[in-house]
PDB file of C-alpha atoms in Angstrom:
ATOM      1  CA  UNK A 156     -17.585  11.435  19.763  1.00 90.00           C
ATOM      2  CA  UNK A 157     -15.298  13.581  17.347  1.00 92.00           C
ATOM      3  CA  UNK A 158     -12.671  11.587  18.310  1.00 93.00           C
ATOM      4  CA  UNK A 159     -13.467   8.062  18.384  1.00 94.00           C
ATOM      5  CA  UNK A 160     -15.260   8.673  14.831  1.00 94.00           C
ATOM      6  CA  UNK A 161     -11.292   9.888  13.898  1.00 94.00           C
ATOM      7  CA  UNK A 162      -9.774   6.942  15.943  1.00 94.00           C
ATOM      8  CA  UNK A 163     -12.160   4.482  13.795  1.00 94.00           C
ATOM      9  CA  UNK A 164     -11.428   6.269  10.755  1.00 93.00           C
ATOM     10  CA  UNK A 165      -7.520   6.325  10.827  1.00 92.00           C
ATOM     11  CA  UNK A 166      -7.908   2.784  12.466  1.00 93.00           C
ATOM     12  CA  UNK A 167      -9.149   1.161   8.789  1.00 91.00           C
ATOM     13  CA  UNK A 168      -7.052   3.548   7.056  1.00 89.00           C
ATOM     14  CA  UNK A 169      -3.906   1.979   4.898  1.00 82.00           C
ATOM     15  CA  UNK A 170      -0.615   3.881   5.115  1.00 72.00           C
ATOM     16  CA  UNK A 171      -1.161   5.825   1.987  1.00 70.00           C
ATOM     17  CA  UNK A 172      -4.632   6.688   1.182  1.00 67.00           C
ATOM     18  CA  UNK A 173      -5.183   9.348  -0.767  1.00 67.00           C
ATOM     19  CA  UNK A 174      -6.413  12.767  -0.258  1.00 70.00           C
ATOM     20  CA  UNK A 175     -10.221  13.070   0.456  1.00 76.00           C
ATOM     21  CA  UNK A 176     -12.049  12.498  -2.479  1.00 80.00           C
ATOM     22  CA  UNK A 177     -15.328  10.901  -3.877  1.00 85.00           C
ATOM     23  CA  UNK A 178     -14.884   7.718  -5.600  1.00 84.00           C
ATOM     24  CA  UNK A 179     -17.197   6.975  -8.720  1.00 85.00           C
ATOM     25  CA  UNK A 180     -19.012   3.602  -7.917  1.00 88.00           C
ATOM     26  CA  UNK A 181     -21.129   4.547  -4.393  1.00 92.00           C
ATOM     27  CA  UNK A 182     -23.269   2.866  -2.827  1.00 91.00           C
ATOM     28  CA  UNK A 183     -27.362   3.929  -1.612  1.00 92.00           C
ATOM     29  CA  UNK A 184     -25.620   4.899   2.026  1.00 94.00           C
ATOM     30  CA  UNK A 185     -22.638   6.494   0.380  1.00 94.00           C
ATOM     31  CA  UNK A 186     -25.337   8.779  -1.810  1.00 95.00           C
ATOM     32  CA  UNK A 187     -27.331   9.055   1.046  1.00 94.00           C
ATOM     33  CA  UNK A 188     -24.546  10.328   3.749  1.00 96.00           C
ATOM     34  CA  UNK A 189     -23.295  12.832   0.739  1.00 95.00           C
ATOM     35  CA  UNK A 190     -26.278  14.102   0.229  1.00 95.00           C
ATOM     36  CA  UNK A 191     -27.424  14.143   4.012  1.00 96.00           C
ATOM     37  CA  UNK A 192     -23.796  16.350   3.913  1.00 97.00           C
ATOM     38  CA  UNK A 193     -24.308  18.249   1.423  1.00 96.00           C
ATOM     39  CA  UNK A 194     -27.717  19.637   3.130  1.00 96.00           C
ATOM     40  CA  UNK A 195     -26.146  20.293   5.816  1.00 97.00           C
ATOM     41  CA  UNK A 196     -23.014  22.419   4.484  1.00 97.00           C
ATOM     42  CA  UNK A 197     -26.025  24.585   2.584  1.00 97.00           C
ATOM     43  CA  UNK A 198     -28.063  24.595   6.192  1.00 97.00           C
ATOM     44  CA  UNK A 199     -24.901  25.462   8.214  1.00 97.00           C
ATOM     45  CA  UNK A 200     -23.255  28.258   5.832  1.00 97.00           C
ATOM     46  CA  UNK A 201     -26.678  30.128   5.334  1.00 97.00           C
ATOM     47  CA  UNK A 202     -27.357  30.138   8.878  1.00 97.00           C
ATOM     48  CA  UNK A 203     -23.330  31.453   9.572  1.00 96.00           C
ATOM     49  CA  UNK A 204     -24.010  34.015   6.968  1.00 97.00           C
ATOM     50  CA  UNK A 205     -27.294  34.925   9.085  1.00 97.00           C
ATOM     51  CA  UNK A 206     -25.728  35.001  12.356  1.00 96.00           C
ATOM     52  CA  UNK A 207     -27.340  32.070  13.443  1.00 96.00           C
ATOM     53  CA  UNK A 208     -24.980  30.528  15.601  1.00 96.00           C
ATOM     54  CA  UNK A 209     -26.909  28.356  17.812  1.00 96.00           C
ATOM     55  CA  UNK A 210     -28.902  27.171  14.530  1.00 97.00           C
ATOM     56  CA  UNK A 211     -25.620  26.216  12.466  1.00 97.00           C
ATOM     57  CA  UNK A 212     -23.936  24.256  16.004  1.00 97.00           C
ATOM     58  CA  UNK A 213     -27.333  22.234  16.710  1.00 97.00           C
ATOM     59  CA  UNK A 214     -27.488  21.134  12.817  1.00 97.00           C
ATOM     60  CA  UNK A 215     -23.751  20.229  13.174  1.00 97.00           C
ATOM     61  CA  UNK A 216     -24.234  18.429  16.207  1.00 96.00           C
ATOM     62  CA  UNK A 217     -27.017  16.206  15.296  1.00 96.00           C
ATOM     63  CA  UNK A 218     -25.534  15.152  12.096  1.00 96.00           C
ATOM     64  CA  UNK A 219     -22.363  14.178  13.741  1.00 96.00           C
ATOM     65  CA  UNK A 220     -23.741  12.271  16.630  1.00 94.00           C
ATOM     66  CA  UNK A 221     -27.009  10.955  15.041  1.00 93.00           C
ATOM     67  CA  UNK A 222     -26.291  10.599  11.106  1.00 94.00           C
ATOM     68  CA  UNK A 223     -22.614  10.231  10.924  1.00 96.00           C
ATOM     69  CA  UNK A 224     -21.590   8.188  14.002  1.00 94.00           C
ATOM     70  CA  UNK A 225     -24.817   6.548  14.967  1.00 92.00           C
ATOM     71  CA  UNK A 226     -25.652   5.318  11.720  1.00 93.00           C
ATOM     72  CA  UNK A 227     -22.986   5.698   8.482  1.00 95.00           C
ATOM     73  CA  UNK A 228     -20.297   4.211  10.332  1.00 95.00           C
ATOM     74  CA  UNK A 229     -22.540   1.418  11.822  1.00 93.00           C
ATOM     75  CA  UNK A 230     -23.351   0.615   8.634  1.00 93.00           C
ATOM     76  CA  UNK A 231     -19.628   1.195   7.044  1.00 94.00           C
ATOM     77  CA  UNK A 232     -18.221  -1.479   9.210  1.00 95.00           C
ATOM     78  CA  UNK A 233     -19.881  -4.089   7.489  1.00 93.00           C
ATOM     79  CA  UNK A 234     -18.211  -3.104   4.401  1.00 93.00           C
ATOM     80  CA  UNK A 235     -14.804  -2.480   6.125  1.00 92.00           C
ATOM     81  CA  UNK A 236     -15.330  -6.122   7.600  1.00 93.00           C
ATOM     82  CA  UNK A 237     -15.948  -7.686   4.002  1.00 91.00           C
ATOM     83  CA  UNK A 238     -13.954  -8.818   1.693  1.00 92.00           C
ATOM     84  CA  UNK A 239     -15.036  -6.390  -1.462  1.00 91.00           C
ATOM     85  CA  UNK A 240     -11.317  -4.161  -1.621  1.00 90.00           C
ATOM     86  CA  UNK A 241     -13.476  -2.302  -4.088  1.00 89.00           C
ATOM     87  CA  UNK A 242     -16.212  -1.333  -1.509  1.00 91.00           C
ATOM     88  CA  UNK A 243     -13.650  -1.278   0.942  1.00 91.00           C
ATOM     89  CA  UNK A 244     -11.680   1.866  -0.593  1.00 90.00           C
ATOM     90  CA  UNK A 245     -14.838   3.697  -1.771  1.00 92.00           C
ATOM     91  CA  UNK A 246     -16.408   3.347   2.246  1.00 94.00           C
ATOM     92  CA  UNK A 247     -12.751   4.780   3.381  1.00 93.00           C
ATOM     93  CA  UNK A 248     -13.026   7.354   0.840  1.00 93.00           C
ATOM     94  CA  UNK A 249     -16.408   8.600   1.782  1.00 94.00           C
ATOM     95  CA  UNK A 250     -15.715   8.384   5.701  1.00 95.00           C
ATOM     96  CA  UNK A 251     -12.607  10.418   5.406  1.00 94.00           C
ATOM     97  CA  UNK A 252     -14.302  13.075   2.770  1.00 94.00           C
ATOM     98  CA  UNK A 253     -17.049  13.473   5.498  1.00 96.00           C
ATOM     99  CA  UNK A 254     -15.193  13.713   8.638  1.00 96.00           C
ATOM    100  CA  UNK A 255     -12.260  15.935   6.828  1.00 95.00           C
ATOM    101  CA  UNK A 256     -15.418  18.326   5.465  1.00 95.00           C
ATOM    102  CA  UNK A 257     -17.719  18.289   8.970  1.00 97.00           C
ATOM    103  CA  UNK A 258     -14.373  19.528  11.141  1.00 96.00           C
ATOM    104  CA  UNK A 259     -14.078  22.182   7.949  1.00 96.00           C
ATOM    105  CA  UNK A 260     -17.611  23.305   9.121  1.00 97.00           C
ATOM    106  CA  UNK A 261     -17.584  22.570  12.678  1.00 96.00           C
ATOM    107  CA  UNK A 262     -13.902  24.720  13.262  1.00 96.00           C
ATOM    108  CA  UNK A 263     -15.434  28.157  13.911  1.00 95.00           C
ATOM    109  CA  UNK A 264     -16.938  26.593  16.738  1.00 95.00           C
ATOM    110  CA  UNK A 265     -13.971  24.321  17.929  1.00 95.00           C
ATOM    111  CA  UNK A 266     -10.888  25.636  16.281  1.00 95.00           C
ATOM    112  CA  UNK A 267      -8.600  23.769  18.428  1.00 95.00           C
ATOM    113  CA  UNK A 268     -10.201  20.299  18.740  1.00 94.00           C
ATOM    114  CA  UNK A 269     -11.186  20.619  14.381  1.00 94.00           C
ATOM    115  CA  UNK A 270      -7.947  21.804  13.997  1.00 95.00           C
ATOM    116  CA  UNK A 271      -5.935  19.026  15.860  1.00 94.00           C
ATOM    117  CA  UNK A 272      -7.967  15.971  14.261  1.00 94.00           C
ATOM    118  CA  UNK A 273      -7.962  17.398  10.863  1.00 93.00           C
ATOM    119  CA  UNK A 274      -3.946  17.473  11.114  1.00 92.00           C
ATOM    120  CA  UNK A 275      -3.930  13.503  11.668  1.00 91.00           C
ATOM    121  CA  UNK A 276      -6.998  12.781   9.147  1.00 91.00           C
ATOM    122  CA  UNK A 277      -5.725  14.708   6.160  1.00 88.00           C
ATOM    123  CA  UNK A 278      -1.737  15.448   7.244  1.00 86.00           C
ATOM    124  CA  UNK A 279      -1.018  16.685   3.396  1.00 86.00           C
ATOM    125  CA  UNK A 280      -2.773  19.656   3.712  1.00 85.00           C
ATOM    126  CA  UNK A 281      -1.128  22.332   5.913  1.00 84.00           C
ATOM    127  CA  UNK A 282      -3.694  23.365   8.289  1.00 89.00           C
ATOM    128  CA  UNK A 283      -7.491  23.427   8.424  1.00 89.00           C
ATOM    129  CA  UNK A 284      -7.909  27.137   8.719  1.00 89.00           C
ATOM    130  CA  UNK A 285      -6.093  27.303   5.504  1.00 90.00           C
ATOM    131  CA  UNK A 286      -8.455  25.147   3.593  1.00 91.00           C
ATOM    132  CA  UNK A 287     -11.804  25.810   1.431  1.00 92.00           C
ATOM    133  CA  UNK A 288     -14.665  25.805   2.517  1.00 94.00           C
ATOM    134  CA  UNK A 289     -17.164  22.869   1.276  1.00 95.00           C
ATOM    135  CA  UNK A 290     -19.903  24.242  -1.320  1.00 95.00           C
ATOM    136  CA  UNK A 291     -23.053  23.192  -1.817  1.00 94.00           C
ATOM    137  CA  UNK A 292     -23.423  20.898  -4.865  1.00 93.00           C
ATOM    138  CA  UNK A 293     -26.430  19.921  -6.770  1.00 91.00           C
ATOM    139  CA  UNK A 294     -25.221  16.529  -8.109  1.00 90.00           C
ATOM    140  CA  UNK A 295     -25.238  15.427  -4.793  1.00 88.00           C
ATOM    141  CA  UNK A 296     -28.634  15.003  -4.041  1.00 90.00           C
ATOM    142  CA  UNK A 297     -29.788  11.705  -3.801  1.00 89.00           C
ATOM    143  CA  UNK A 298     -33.364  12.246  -3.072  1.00 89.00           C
ATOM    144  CA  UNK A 299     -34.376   8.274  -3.557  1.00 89.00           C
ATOM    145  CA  UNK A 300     -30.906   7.206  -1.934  1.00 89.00           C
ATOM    146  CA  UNK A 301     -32.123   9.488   1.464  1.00 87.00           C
ATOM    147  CA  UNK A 302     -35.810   7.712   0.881  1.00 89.00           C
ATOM    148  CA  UNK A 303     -34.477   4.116   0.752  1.00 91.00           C
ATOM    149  CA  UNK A 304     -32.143   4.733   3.635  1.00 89.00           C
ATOM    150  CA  UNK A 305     -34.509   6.632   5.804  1.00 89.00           C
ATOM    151  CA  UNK A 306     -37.169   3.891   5.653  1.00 93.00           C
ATOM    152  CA  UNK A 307     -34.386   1.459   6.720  1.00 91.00           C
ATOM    153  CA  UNK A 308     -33.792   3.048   9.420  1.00 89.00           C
ATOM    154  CA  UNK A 309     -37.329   3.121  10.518  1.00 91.00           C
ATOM    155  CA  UNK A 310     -37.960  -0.199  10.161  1.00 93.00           C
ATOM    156  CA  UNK A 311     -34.226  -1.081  12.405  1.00 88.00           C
ATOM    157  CA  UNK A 312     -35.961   1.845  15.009  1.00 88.00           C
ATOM    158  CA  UNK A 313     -39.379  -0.654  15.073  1.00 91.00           C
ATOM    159  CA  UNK A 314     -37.049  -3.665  15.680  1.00 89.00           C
ATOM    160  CA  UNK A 315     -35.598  -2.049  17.967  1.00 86.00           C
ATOM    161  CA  UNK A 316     -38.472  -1.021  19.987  1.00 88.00           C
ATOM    162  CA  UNK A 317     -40.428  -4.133  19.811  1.00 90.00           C
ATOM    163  CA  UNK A 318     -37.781  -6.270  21.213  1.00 88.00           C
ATOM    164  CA  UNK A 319     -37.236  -3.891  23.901  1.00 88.00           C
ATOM    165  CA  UNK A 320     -40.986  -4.071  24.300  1.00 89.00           C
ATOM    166  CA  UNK A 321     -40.504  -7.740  24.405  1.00 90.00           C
ATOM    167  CA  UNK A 322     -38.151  -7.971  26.771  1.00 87.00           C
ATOM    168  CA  UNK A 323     -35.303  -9.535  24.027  1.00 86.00           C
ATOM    169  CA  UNK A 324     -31.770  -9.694  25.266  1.00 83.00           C
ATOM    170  CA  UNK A 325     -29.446  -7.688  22.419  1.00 75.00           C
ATOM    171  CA  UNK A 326     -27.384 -10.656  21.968  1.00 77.00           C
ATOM    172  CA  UNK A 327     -30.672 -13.129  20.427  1.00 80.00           C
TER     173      UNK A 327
END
């Protein structure tokens, strides 16, 4: 999953983005991914700092595979695929500042594999063990941005089920 989240990344990536950053102008899944992020870096670092291993990997793994891939970069591609160059850039900006900042969390566990794909996401910085790690920032939580997005997503999960309940092929 790591990897094909990287592949897509660097796939919509010009030749000379610039370093991971936050742009100013986000939109309600950009806040809503950050701050979704930003819980977790406070979740993950107090449960490292408590020993909690198995705590820390299962709150890393579910944000990658269920927040991050299954639903911010679902929803990115439609901005990707548009024609806004303003939303464009600030959806690159946020996917690399994500990814770049989950393998910063995510390499005590898999040094190697965090390690490799952070050299071809961020290739200005000199290695990964070598970087900060990300802080916890109040400004970043969205609380209404995480409310609007959440219900979205529970109303795509009731679509969802009721056509499967129906019997509705995916492509109608």
């Amino acid at each position: 999953k790591l990897w094909n989240a990287n592949r897509f990344i660097l796939m919509n990536l010009d030749d000379e983005e610039p370093a991971p950053h936050i742009p100013e102008n986000l939109a309600t899944e950009d806040k809503w991914i950050l701050s979704t992020f930003n819980n977790l870096v406070k979740t993950v670092t107090n449960s490292l700092n408590n020993f909690e291993l198995g705590i820390a990997v299962q709150n890393l793994y579910d944000f990658i595979w269920d927040v991050f891939c299954d639903w911010y970069i679902e929803i990115a591609k439609i901005r990707l695929n548009g024609e806004d160059l303003a939303a464009k850039a600030t959806v690159k900006a946020v996917l690399v500042y994500v990814m770049s900042n989950t393998l910063k969390l995510l390499h005590p566990f898999m040094p190697f594999v965090s390690e490799e794909i952070y050299s071809v996401l961020v290739p200005e910085e000199e290695s990964l063990m070598m970087s900060t790690w990300p802080q916890y920032k109040e400004e970043w939580n969205f609380a209404q941005e995480e409310t609007q997005v959440e219900r979205m997503k529970e109303i795509i999960r009731g679509v969802r089920n009721v056509r499967a309940e129906m019997n509705v092929a995916p492509s109608r």
